[in-house]
PDB file of C-alpha atoms in Angstrom:
ATOM      1  CA  MET A   1     240.102  34.803 201.137  1.00 85.00           C
ATOM      2  CA  GLN A   2     243.150  32.937 200.656  1.00 91.00           C
ATOM      3  CA  TYR A   3     246.475  34.746 199.591  1.00 89.00           C
ATOM      4  CA  LEU A   4     249.836  33.802 199.226  1.00 91.00           C
ATOM      5  CA  ALA A   5     252.688  35.174 201.519  1.00 90.00           C
ATOM      6  CA  PHE A   6     256.479  35.658 200.102  1.00 90.00           C
ATOM      7  CA  TYR A   7     259.605  35.557 201.629  1.00 91.00           C
ATOM      8  CA  ASN A   8     263.461  35.760 200.919  1.00 90.00           C
ATOM      9  CA  LEU A   9     264.918  33.282 202.739  1.00 94.00           C
ATOM     10  CA  THR A  10     268.734  33.766 203.160  1.00 95.00           C
ATOM     11  CA  ILE A  11     271.677  31.598 204.843  1.00 96.00           C
ATOM     12  CA  LYS A  12     274.423  33.472 206.845  1.00 96.00           C
ATOM     13  CA  ASP A  13     277.530  32.374 208.001  1.00 95.00           C
ATOM     14  CA  ILE A  14     277.254  33.181 211.654  1.00 95.00           C
ATOM     15  CA  SER A  15     281.084  34.209 212.179  1.00 95.00           C
ATOM     16  CA  SER A  16     281.145  36.112 208.393  1.00 94.00           C
ATOM     17  CA  LYS A  17     277.987  37.379 208.179  1.00 92.00           C
ATOM     18  CA  LYS A  18     278.720  36.553 204.662  1.00 94.00           C
ATOM     19  CA  GLU A  19     275.417  34.571 203.011  1.00 95.00           C
ATOM     20  CA  LYS A  20     275.709  30.931 201.615  1.00 96.00           C
ATOM     21  CA  LYS A  21     274.727  29.633 198.357  1.00 95.00           C
ATOM     22  CA  VAL A  22     271.502  28.389 198.588  1.00 95.00           C
ATOM     23  CA  ASN A  23     271.744  24.885 196.558  1.00 95.00           C
ATOM     24  CA  ALA A  24     275.242  24.385 198.491  1.00 94.00           C
ATOM     25  CA  PHE A  25     275.227  26.526 202.004  1.00 94.00           C
ATOM     26  CA  SER A  26     277.735  23.005 202.964  1.00 92.00           C
ATOM     27  CA  PRO A  27     279.599  20.295 201.189  1.00 90.00           C
ATOM     28  CA  GLN A  28     276.674  18.683 199.319  1.00 89.00           C
ATOM     29  CA  LYS A  29     274.048  20.321 201.121  1.00 94.00           C
ATOM     30  CA  ASP A  30     270.692  21.945 199.433  1.00 96.00           C
ATOM     31  CA  ILE A  31     268.234  23.620 201.149  1.00 96.00           C
ATOM     32  CA  LEU A  32     265.618  22.134 199.047  1.00 96.00           C
ATOM     33  CA  GLN A  33     266.758  18.449 199.916  1.00 95.00           C
ATOM     34  CA  THR A  34     267.206  19.371 203.498  1.00 96.00           C
ATOM     35  CA  LEU A  35     263.518  20.635 203.425  1.00 95.00           C
ATOM     36  CA  HIS A  36     262.571  17.506 201.450  1.00 95.00           C
ATOM     37  CA  GLN A  37     264.310  15.041 203.785  1.00 94.00           C
ATOM     38  CA  TYR A  38     263.054  17.082 206.968  1.00 95.00           C
ATOM     39  CA  VAL A  39     259.162  16.555 205.619  1.00 94.00           C
ATOM     40  CA  GLN A  40     260.074  12.791 204.745  1.00 94.00           C
ATOM     41  CA  ASP A  41     261.254  12.065 208.622  1.00 94.00           C
ATOM     42  CA  ASN A  42     258.463  14.102 209.970  1.00 94.00           C
ATOM     43  CA  LYS A  43     255.340  13.110 208.186  1.00 93.00           C
ATOM     44  CA  ASN A  44     252.501  12.437 209.685  1.00 93.00           C
ATOM     45  CA  LYS A  45     253.867  12.878 212.789  1.00 92.00           C
ATOM     46  CA  PRO A  46     252.046  15.578 215.222  1.00 89.00           C
ATOM     47  CA  GLN A  47     254.269  18.151 216.705  1.00 87.00           C
ATOM     48  CA  SER A  48     252.439  20.421 219.846  1.00 85.00           C
ATOM     49  CA  HIS A  49     253.571  24.114 220.380  1.00 80.00           C
ATOM     50  CA  THR A  50     252.445  25.646 224.316  1.00 74.00           C
ATOM     51  CA  GLU A  51     252.246  29.284 224.388  1.00 68.00           C
ATOM     52  CA  GLU A  52     251.621  31.166 227.546  1.00 62.00           C
ATOM     53  CA  GLU A  53     249.502  34.385 226.767  1.00 63.00           C
ATOM     54  CA  ASN A  54     249.634  37.854 228.600  1.00 62.00           C
ATOM     55  CA  THR A  55     246.675  36.613 230.801  1.00 61.00           C
ATOM     56  CA  GLY A  56     248.725  33.681 232.003  1.00 61.00           C
ATOM     57  CA  ARG A  57     246.266  31.136 230.361  1.00 61.00           C
ATOM     58  CA  TYR A  58     248.114  27.898 228.101  1.00 66.00           C
ATOM     59  CA  THR A  59     247.452  27.784 224.571  1.00 67.00           C
ATOM     60  CA  SER A  60     248.095  24.590 222.475  1.00 76.00           C
ATOM     61  CA  THR A  61     248.650  24.137 218.682  1.00 85.00           C
ATOM     62  CA  VAL A  62     249.694  21.638 216.783  1.00 87.00           C
ATOM     63  CA  SER A  63     251.267  20.993 213.048  1.00 90.00           C
ATOM     64  CA  GLU A  64     251.708  18.294 211.109  1.00 90.00           C
ATOM     65  CA  TYR A  65     253.646  17.833 207.841  1.00 93.00           C
ATOM     66  CA  LYS A  66     251.560  15.607 205.264  1.00 92.00           C
ATOM     67  CA  ILE A  67     252.979  15.780 202.008  1.00 90.00           C
ATOM     68  CA  SER A  68     256.273  17.077 200.034  1.00 92.00           C
ATOM     69  CA  ARG A  69     257.977  16.226 196.798  1.00 92.00           C
ATOM     70  CA  VAL A  70     261.189  18.147 195.472  1.00 93.00           C
ATOM     71  CA  ASP A  71     261.924  18.674 191.941  1.00 92.00           C
ATOM     72  CA  LEU A  72     265.708  19.803 191.765  1.00 90.00           C
ATOM     73  CA  TYR A  73     265.479  20.510 187.977  1.00 89.00           C
ATOM     74  CA  ASN A  74     262.742  22.946 188.343  1.00 92.00           C
ATOM     75  CA  ARG A  75     264.678  24.334 191.569  1.00 95.00           C
ATOM     76  CA  TYR A  76     261.588  23.793 193.823  1.00 95.00           C
ATOM     77  CA  THR A  77     260.489  22.162 196.935  1.00 95.00           C
ATOM     78  CA  CYS A  78     256.566  22.205 198.195  1.00 96.00           C
ATOM     79  CA  GLY A  79     254.456  20.382 200.529  1.00 95.00           C
ATOM     80  CA  LEU A  80     251.119  20.215 202.972  1.00 94.00           C
ATOM     81  CA  ILE A  81     251.164  21.416 206.861  1.00 94.00           C
ATOM     82  CA  GLU A  82     248.242  20.818 208.866  1.00 93.00           C
ATOM     83  CA  THR A  83     247.703  22.647 211.903  1.00 91.00           C
ATOM     84  CA  GLY A  84     244.815  23.847 214.762  1.00 86.00           C
ATOM     85  CA  GLY A  85     244.398  24.923 217.831  1.00 80.00           C
ATOM     86  CA  SER A  86     243.024  23.708 221.093  1.00 77.00           C
ATOM     87  CA  GLY A  87     241.786  24.683 224.142  1.00 75.00           C
ATOM     88  CA  THR A  88     238.248  25.471 224.231  1.00 79.00           C
ATOM     89  CA  SER A  89     234.939  23.234 224.065  1.00 82.00           C
ATOM     90  CA  SER A  90     232.476  24.272 221.233  1.00 80.00           C
ATOM     91  CA  ARG A  91     229.594  23.001 219.923  1.00 79.00           C
ATOM     92  CA  VAL A  92     229.530  21.663 216.244  1.00 77.00           C
ATOM     93  CA  MET A  93     226.093  22.779 214.472  1.00 75.00           C
ATOM     94  CA  ASP A  94     225.184  20.606 211.038  1.00 73.00           C
ATOM     95  CA  ILE A  95     223.677  23.678 209.177  1.00 71.00           C
ATOM     96  CA  SER A  96     222.145  21.202 206.794  1.00 70.00           C
ATOM     97  CA  LYS A  97     219.556  20.290 209.347  1.00 67.00           C
ATOM     98  CA  ILE A  98     218.420  23.849 210.752  1.00 70.00           C
ATOM     99  CA  ASN A  99     215.257  24.117 208.827  1.00 67.00           C
ATOM    100  CA  LYS A 100     214.466  20.290 208.706  1.00 66.00           C
ATOM    101  CA  GLN A 101     211.892  19.637 211.710  1.00 59.00           C
ATOM    102  CA  LYS A 102     211.932  15.693 211.820  1.00 62.00           C
ATOM    103  CA  ASP A 103     216.396  16.731 211.934  1.00 56.00           C
ATOM    104  CA  LYS A 104     216.209  18.818 214.869  1.00 58.00           C
ATOM    105  CA  ASP A 105     217.388  16.350 217.506  1.00 63.00           C
ATOM    106  CA  LYS A 106     220.552  16.174 214.889  1.00 61.00           C
ATOM    107  CA  LEU A 107     221.494  19.511 214.795  1.00 62.00           C
ATOM    108  CA  ILE A 108     224.531  19.556 217.136  1.00 64.00           C
ATOM    109  CA  PRO A 109     225.734  15.811 216.455  1.00 67.00           C
ATOM    110  CA  TYR A 110     228.253  16.384 218.761  1.00 73.00           C
ATOM    111  CA  THR A 111     230.178  18.665 221.354  1.00 83.00           C
ATOM    112  CA  THR A 112     234.288  19.339 220.743  1.00 80.00           C
ATOM    113  CA  LYS A 113     236.711  18.866 224.249  1.00 84.00           C
ATOM    114  CA  LYS A 114     239.098  21.463 224.987  1.00 80.00           C
ATOM    115  CA  SER A 115     241.857  18.717 223.837  1.00 79.00           C
ATOM    116  CA  ASP A 116     240.191  18.897 220.235  1.00 82.00           C
ATOM    117  CA  ALA A 117     242.007  20.271 217.024  1.00 81.00           C
ATOM    118  CA  LEU A 118     240.673  21.117 214.277  1.00 84.00           C
ATOM    119  CA  MET A 119     243.324  20.747 211.388  1.00 88.00           C
ATOM    120  CA  THR A 120     243.190  23.252 208.698  1.00 92.00           C
ATOM    121  CA  PRO A 121     245.962  22.148 205.679  1.00 93.00           C
ATOM    122  CA  PHE A 122     248.026  25.180 204.414  1.00 95.00           C
ATOM    123  CA  THR A 123     250.900  24.976 201.666  1.00 96.00           C
ATOM    124  CA  PHE A 124     254.508  25.635 201.589  1.00 96.00           C
ATOM    125  CA  LEU A 125     256.904  26.583 198.766  1.00 96.00           C
ATOM    126  CA  VAL A 126     260.680  27.228 198.009  1.00 96.00           C
ATOM    127  CA  LEU A 127     261.811  28.241 194.951  1.00 96.00           C
ATOM    128  CA  ALA A 128     265.927  28.286 195.162  1.00 95.00           C
ATOM    129  CA  PRO A 129     267.968  29.398 192.014  1.00 94.00           C
ATOM    130  CA  GLU A 130     270.811  27.159 191.438  1.00 94.00           C
ATOM    131  CA  GLY A 131     274.019  29.387 192.503  1.00 94.00           C
ATOM    132  CA  SER A 132     272.246  31.882 194.276  1.00 94.00           C
ATOM    133  CA  THR A 133     272.465  33.300 198.177  1.00 95.00           C
ATOM    134  CA  ARG A 134     268.305  33.604 197.993  1.00 93.00           C
ATOM    135  CA  ALA A 135     265.212  32.027 197.623  1.00 95.00           C
ATOM    136  CA  ILE A 136     261.637  32.437 197.886  1.00 93.00           C
ATOM    137  CA  LEU A 137     259.182  30.973 200.726  1.00 95.00           C
ATOM    138  CA  ALA A 138     255.616  31.219 199.447  1.00 94.00           C
ATOM    139  CA  LEU A 139     253.437  30.874 202.847  1.00 95.00           C
ATOM    140  CA  GLN A 140     249.519  30.117 201.867  1.00 95.00           C
ATOM    141  CA  LYS A 141     247.250  32.287 204.523  1.00 93.00           C
ATOM    142  CA  ASN A 142     243.948  32.155 204.950  1.00 90.00           C
ATOM    143  CA  GLY A 143     242.578  35.775 205.813  1.00 84.00           C
ATOM    144  CA  ASN A 144     244.898  36.339 208.612  1.00 81.00           C
ATOM    145  CA  THR A 145     245.871  32.852 209.506  1.00 87.00           C
ATOM    146  CA  GLY A 146     249.038  31.288 208.651  1.00 88.00           C
ATOM    147  CA  ILE A 147     251.728  28.877 208.885  1.00 91.00           C
ATOM    148  CA  LYS A 148     254.725  31.079 209.574  1.00 90.00           C
ATOM    149  CA  GLY A 149     255.208  30.729 212.993  1.00 88.00           C
ATOM    150  CA  TYR A 150     254.712  27.070 212.610  1.00 90.00           C
ATOM    151  CA  PHE A 151     257.497  26.702 210.095  1.00 92.00           C
ATOM    152  CA  GLN A 152     259.925  28.632 211.981  1.00 92.00           C
ATOM    153  CA  LYS A 153     258.995  26.612 215.089  1.00 90.00           C
ATOM    154  CA  THR A 154     259.630  23.032 213.040  1.00 93.00           C
ATOM    155  CA  PHE A 155     261.968  23.099 210.128  1.00 95.00           C
ATOM    156  CA  ILE A 156     263.859  26.318 210.872  1.00 95.00           C
ATOM    157  CA  ASP A 157     264.535  25.249 214.504  1.00 95.00           C
ATOM    158  CA  PHE A 158     265.563  21.742 213.223  1.00 95.00           C
ATOM    159  CA  PHE A 159     268.265  23.638 210.428  1.00 96.00           C
ATOM    160  CA  HIS A 160     269.776  25.597 213.296  1.00 96.00           C
ATOM    161  CA  LYS A 161     270.506  22.305 215.752  1.00 96.00           C
ATOM    162  CA  ALA A 162     271.934  20.535 212.914  1.00 96.00           C
ATOM    163  CA  TYR A 163     273.956  23.254 211.457  1.00 96.00           C
ATOM    164  CA  PRO A 164     274.510  25.657 214.793  1.00 94.00           C
ATOM    165  CA  GLY A 165     277.594  28.097 212.398  1.00 94.00           C
ATOM    166  CA  LEU A 166     274.200  28.594 209.970  1.00 96.00           C
ATOM    167  CA  ARG A 167     271.536  30.841 210.751  1.00 96.00           C
ATOM    168  CA  ILE A 168     268.335  31.223 208.173  1.00 96.00           C
ATOM    169  CA  GLU A 169     266.835  34.332 207.978  1.00 94.00           C
ATOM    170  CA  LEU A 170     263.342  35.207 206.836  1.00 91.00           C
ATOM    171  CA  GLY A 171     262.456  38.732 205.000  1.00 85.00           C
ATOM    172  CA  ARG A 172     258.992  39.557 203.854  1.00 79.00           C
ATOM    173  CA  VAL A 173     258.776  40.295 200.209  1.00 76.00           C
ATOM    174  CA  SER A 174     258.509  44.153 199.813  1.00 62.00           C
ATOM    175  CA  PRO A 175     255.737  45.823 198.120  1.00 51.00           C
ATOM    176  CA  ALA A 176     258.557  47.423 196.477  1.00 55.00           C
ATOM    177  CA  GLN A 177     260.190  44.116 195.424  1.00 56.00           C
ATOM    178  CA  ALA A 178     257.245  42.442 194.446  1.00 55.00           C
ATOM    179  CA  LEU A 179     255.594  45.196 192.650  1.00 55.00           C
ATOM    180  CA  GLU A 180     258.997  46.071 191.147  1.00 56.00           C
ATOM    181  CA  GLN A 181     259.554  42.275 189.850  1.00 51.00           C
ATOM    182  CA  VAL A 182     256.049  40.705 189.863  1.00 51.00           C
ATOM    183  CA  LEU A 183     254.699  43.755 187.955  1.00 53.00           C
ATOM    184  CA  ARG A 184     257.653  44.248 185.613  1.00 55.00           C
ATOM    185  CA  ASN A 185     254.989  43.103 183.056  1.00 51.00           C
ATOM    186  CA  GLY A 186     251.587  43.854 184.301  1.00 58.00           C
ATOM    187  CA  ILE A 187     249.498  46.338 184.166  1.00 67.00           C
ATOM    188  CA  ILE A 188     247.218  47.935 187.308  1.00 71.00           C
ATOM    189  CA  LYS A 189     243.583  47.836 185.990  1.00 75.00           C
ATOM    190  CA  ASN A 190     241.918  48.680 189.495  1.00 78.00           C
ATOM    191  CA  PHE A 191     242.492  50.603 192.837  1.00 76.00           C
ATOM    192  CA  ARG A 192     240.631  49.556 195.797  1.00 79.00           C
ATOM    193  CA  PHE A 193     240.475  51.768 199.050  1.00 77.00           C
ATOM    194  CA  LEU A 194     239.029  49.901 202.191  1.00 77.00           C
ATOM    195  CA  LYS A 195     238.191  51.278 205.167  1.00 76.00           C
ATOM    196  CA  LYS A 196     237.125  48.758 207.841  1.00 73.00           C
ATOM    197  CA  GLN A 197     234.605  51.113 209.860  1.00 73.00           C
ATOM    198  CA  ILE A 198     231.436  52.525 208.420  1.00 76.00           C
ATOM    199  CA  PRO A 199     230.430  55.831 209.464  1.00 72.00           C
ATOM    200  CA  LYS A 200     227.834  56.471 211.932  1.00 75.00           C
ATOM    201  CA  ASP A 201     225.396  57.929 210.173  1.00 76.00           C
ATOM    202  CA  VAL A 202     225.428  55.521 207.007  1.00 76.00           C
ATOM    203  CA  ALA A 203     225.342  52.154 209.509  1.00 76.00           C
ATOM    204  CA  ASP A 204     222.085  53.817 211.244  1.00 79.00           C
ATOM    205  CA  ARG A 205     220.849  54.707 208.165  1.00 80.00           C
ATOM    206  CA  ILE A 206     221.066  50.760 206.916  1.00 80.00           C
ATOM    207  CA  LYS A 207     219.808  49.318 210.200  1.00 76.00           C
ATOM    208  CA  ALA A 208     216.683  51.743 210.039  1.00 79.00           C
ATOM    209  CA  TYR A 209     215.748  49.092 206.939  1.00 79.00           C
ATOM    210  CA  ASP A 210     217.151  46.221 208.787  1.00 76.00           C
ATOM    211  CA  ALA A 211     218.171  46.123 212.442  1.00 74.00           C
ATOM    212  CA  ASP A 212     219.750  42.742 212.351  1.00 76.00           C
ATOM    213  CA  ALA A 213     222.599  44.170 209.664  1.00 74.00           C
ATOM    214  CA  GLU A 214     225.717  44.437 210.706  1.00 75.00           C
ATOM    215  CA  PRO A 215     227.833  46.615 208.170  1.00 74.00           C
ATOM    216  CA  ASP A 216     231.567  45.773 208.218  1.00 74.00           C
ATOM    217  CA  GLU A 217     233.252  47.729 205.866  1.00 76.00           C
ATOM    218  CA  MET A 218     233.912  51.093 203.050  1.00 78.00           C
ATOM    219  CA  GLU A 219     235.158  49.779 199.731  1.00 77.00           C
ATOM    220  CA  ILE A 220     235.792  52.804 196.960  1.00 75.00           C
ATOM    221  CA  VAL A 221     236.929  51.500 193.663  1.00 79.00           C
ATOM    222  CA  ILE A 222     238.423  53.394 190.886  1.00 73.00           C
ATOM    223  CA  LYS A 223     238.370  51.158 187.396  1.00 75.00           C
ATOM    224  CA  ALA A 224     240.186  51.242 184.507  1.00 72.00           C
ATOM    225  CA  ARG A 225     238.013  51.969 181.362  1.00 73.00           C
ATOM    226  CA  LYS A 226     237.521  48.352 179.165  1.00 71.00           C
ATOM    227  CA  ARG A 227     241.207  47.234 177.639  1.00 66.00           C
ATOM    228  CA  HIS A 228     242.650  50.312 179.228  1.00 67.00           C
ATOM    229  CA  SER A 229     244.799  50.672 182.581  1.00 63.00           C
ATOM    230  CA  LEU A 230     245.317  52.916 185.286  1.00 63.00           C
ATOM    231  CA  LEU A 231     249.137  52.816 185.773  1.00 56.00           C
ATOM    232  CA  GLY A 232     251.816  50.964 183.901  1.00 52.00           C
ATOM    233  CA  GLY A 233     253.209  47.987 186.355  1.00 48.00           C
ATOM    234  CA  GLY A 234     256.131  49.774 186.996  1.00 49.00           C
ATOM    235  CA  VAL A 235     254.578  52.958 187.838  1.00 51.00           C
ATOM    236  CA  LEU A 236     253.179  51.768 191.396  1.00 53.00           C
ATOM    237  CA  GLY A 237     256.870  49.762 192.312  1.00 51.00           C
ATOM    238  CA  THR A 238     258.857  53.096 191.471  1.00 54.00           C
ATOM    239  CA  LEU A 239     256.396  54.944 193.991  1.00 52.00           C
ATOM    240  CA  ILE A 240     256.568  52.489 196.584  1.00 51.00           C
ATOM    241  CA  LYS A 241     260.382  51.972 196.195  1.00 52.00           C
ATOM    242  CA  SER A 242     260.974  55.793 196.277  1.00 53.00           C
ATOM    243  CA  GLY A 243     259.417  55.677 199.742  1.00 51.00           C
ATOM    244  CA  ASN A 244     256.294  57.759 198.780  1.00 50.00           C
ATOM    245  CA  ALA A 245     254.129  55.288 199.423  1.00 50.00           C
ATOM    246  CA  ASP A 246     251.011  57.509 201.153  1.00 51.00           C
ATOM    247  CA  PHE A 247     248.069  56.438 198.369  1.00 50.00           C
ATOM    248  CA  LYS A 248     246.200  60.020 199.157  1.00 47.00           C
ATOM    249  CA  SER A 249     249.049  61.503 197.010  1.00 48.00           C
ATOM    250  CA  ILE A 250     247.155  59.994 193.954  1.00 48.00           C
ATOM    251  CA  ILE A 251     243.641  60.794 195.211  1.00 48.00           C
ATOM    252  CA  THR A 252     241.600  61.837 198.313  1.00 49.00           C
ATOM    253  CA  PHE A 253     237.902  61.054 198.957  1.00 52.00           C
ATOM    254  CA  PRO A 254     235.757  63.515 201.035  1.00 51.00           C
ATOM    255  CA  ASP A 255     234.952  61.879 204.722  1.00 55.00           C
ATOM    256  CA  PHE A 256     237.124  58.631 203.597  1.00 58.00           C
ATOM    257  CA  ASP A 257     239.852  57.999 205.709  1.00 65.00           C
ATOM    258  CA  CYS A 258     241.224  54.818 204.154  1.00 68.00           C
ATOM    259  CA  ASP A 259     242.961  51.875 206.217  1.00 70.00           C
ATOM    260  CA  THR A 260     244.087  49.637 203.464  1.00 74.00           C
ATOM    261  CA  VAL A 261     244.671  49.240 199.636  1.00 75.00           C
ATOM    262  CA  LYS A 262     244.407  46.621 197.291  1.00 78.00           C
ATOM    263  CA  VAL A 263     245.788  47.216 193.419  1.00 77.00           C
ATOM    264  CA  ASP A 264     244.080  44.728 190.748  1.00 78.00           C
ATOM    265  CA  VAL A 265     246.029  43.997 188.597  1.00 74.00           C
ATOM    266  CA  VAL A 266     247.509  41.710 184.898  1.00 71.00           C
ATOM    267  CA  ILE A 267     250.514  39.818 185.096  1.00 62.00           C
ATOM    268  CA  GLY A 268     251.061  37.721 181.790  1.00 55.00           C
ATOM    269  CA  GLY A 269     247.157  37.953 181.222  1.00 64.00           C
ATOM    270  CA  LYS A 270     245.648  36.403 184.250  1.00 68.00           C
ATOM    271  CA  PRO A 271     244.102  38.951 186.879  1.00 72.00           C
ATOM    272  CA  ARG A 272     245.711  38.632 190.412  1.00 71.00           C
ATOM    273  CA  ARG A 273     244.932  41.221 193.474  1.00 74.00           C
ATOM    274  CA  ILE A 274     247.623  42.421 196.171  1.00 74.00           C
ATOM    275  CA  ASP A 275     246.424  43.054 199.332  1.00 71.00           C
ATOM    276  CA  LEU A 276     249.137  46.363 200.053  1.00 67.00           C
ATOM    277  CA  GLY A 277     248.594  46.050 204.063  1.00 60.00           C
ATOM    278  CA  LYS A 278     248.186  48.683 206.373  1.00 51.00           C
ATOM    279  CA  LEU A 279     249.202  51.949 205.171  1.00 44.00           C
ATOM    280  CA  GLY A 280     252.635  53.177 206.443  1.00 46.00           C
ATOM    281  CA  THR A 281     253.780  49.283 207.255  1.00 47.00           C
ATOM    282  CA  LEU A 282     252.828  47.716 203.971  1.00 48.00           C
ATOM    283  CA  ILE A 283     253.562  44.366 203.040  1.00 56.00           C
ATOM    284  CA  ALA A 284     252.660  42.692 199.825  1.00 62.00           C
ATOM    285  CA  ASN A 285     250.181  39.650 200.193  1.00 78.00           C
ATOM    286  CA  ILE A 286     249.165  38.252 196.799  1.00 81.00           C
ATOM    287  CA  GLU A 287     244.610  37.084 196.663  1.00 83.00           C
ATOM    288  CA  ILE A 288     244.789  34.160 194.996  1.00 88.00           C
ATOM    289  CA  SER A 289     240.839  33.160 195.942  1.00 88.00           C
ATOM    290  CA  ASP A 290     239.853  33.330 192.427  1.00 85.00           C
ATOM    291  CA  ASP A 291     243.243  31.440 190.951  1.00 85.00           C
ATOM    292  CA  ILE A 292     243.046  28.367 192.469  1.00 93.00           C
ATOM    293  CA  GLU A 293     240.932  25.062 192.722  1.00 94.00           C
ATOM    294  CA  TYR A 294     238.879  23.672 195.702  1.00 95.00           C
ATOM    295  CA  ASP A 295     238.160  20.610 197.397  1.00 92.00           C
ATOM    296  CA  MET A 296     234.228  19.969 196.517  1.00 91.00           C
ATOM    297  CA  ASP A 297     234.027  17.307 199.578  1.00 90.00           C
ATOM    298  CA  THR A 298     236.495  19.470 202.243  1.00 91.00           C
ATOM    299  CA  GLY A 299     236.255  23.293 200.835  1.00 92.00           C
ATOM    300  CA  HIS A 300     239.802  23.540 201.174  1.00 94.00           C
ATOM    301  CA  PRO A 301     242.024  24.687 198.064  1.00 94.00           C
ATOM    302  CA  HIS A 302     243.647  21.915 196.153  1.00 95.00           C
ATOM    303  CA  HIS A 303     247.546  21.608 196.901  1.00 95.00           C
ATOM    304  CA  ASP A 304     248.883  21.319 193.551  1.00 95.00           C
ATOM    305  CA  SER A 305     246.373  24.383 192.229  1.00 95.00           C
ATOM    306  CA  VAL A 306     248.474  26.736 195.093  1.00 95.00           C
ATOM    307  CA  VAL A 307     251.758  24.959 193.935  1.00 95.00           C
ATOM    308  CA  LYS A 308     251.093  25.657 190.327  1.00 93.00           C
ATOM    309  CA  THR A 309     250.274  29.741 191.680  1.00 91.00           C
ATOM    310  CA  ALA A 310     252.756  30.281 194.105  1.00 92.00           C
ATOM    311  CA  LEU A 311     255.391  28.967 191.798  1.00 92.00           C
ATOM    312  CA  GLU A 312     254.508  31.476 188.677  1.00 86.00           C
ATOM    313  CA  ILE A 313     254.439  34.263 191.052  1.00 83.00           C
ATOM    314  CA  ALA A 314     257.886  33.129 192.759  1.00 86.00           C
ATOM    315  CA  ASN A 315     259.425  32.578 189.264  1.00 84.00           C
ATOM    316  CA  GLY A 316     258.600  36.281 188.473  1.00 73.00           C
ATOM    317  CA  MET A 317     260.417  37.005 191.768  1.00 76.00           C
ATOM    318  CA  VAL A 318     263.626  35.301 191.621  1.00 75.00           C
TER     319      VAL A 318
END
């Protein structure tokens, strides 16, 4: 699943604690131009990051900025970071040859080295309105994998060294903020209640028919009737903002204690899915899998398509 995670980006004066305007945090210094120039200076220059795990084992990852552009008229900059991890060796299998007897000897064309890093592209975008003390940072995620750590270790670390009297602070855009602003004119079509573990008796009954089956999760979906909605956009935002975000207060199911809630909404005529994360520690990831285009050769999302979607959503948050 492809998601966008949104963050509030602010720049604070360390001594006064005051927030600076993102387009003028220092004389003639704009966060958009600063980020764009940093990427231009570091484009195609891989940066290695080594960390020690709790076990004492060291793991290495690498990040590399590939694309950057800035649009000062519409007040945004965007780019592409490729990231990958190394430390393990694996066989690479060509699945197109699995059922072809004559190609069996070509099934495993090579084995990766422990020093190999499989690079995956991720899009980032910063929208910084003129005169505002808050910018919106959008970071693409693939499932649970994202680039926040890389963005912090590269650009944000650079910024703190270049401007020692200032500090960039990132704070997740909360579900209340996302729903209050993004869903201001939206309507909620579906509630999706997910449970990560299937009851044993249900799993056993499935396995009785197929011993190789691996049931993973359960989902209960409550849908609105065609051309109707479950809740107006502002209702769910109000519920979360009030602190009464216990969705079990909306509805309960016998023997179904859900772990996660997703909502399908229509915003500006477009369907979107917002993943509210774990109950009790809600965060808003907006699913974009069905909204973006994909490269047929690589299978990765098209950068421009992710930027377009991120910009549409971010503009609703400022």
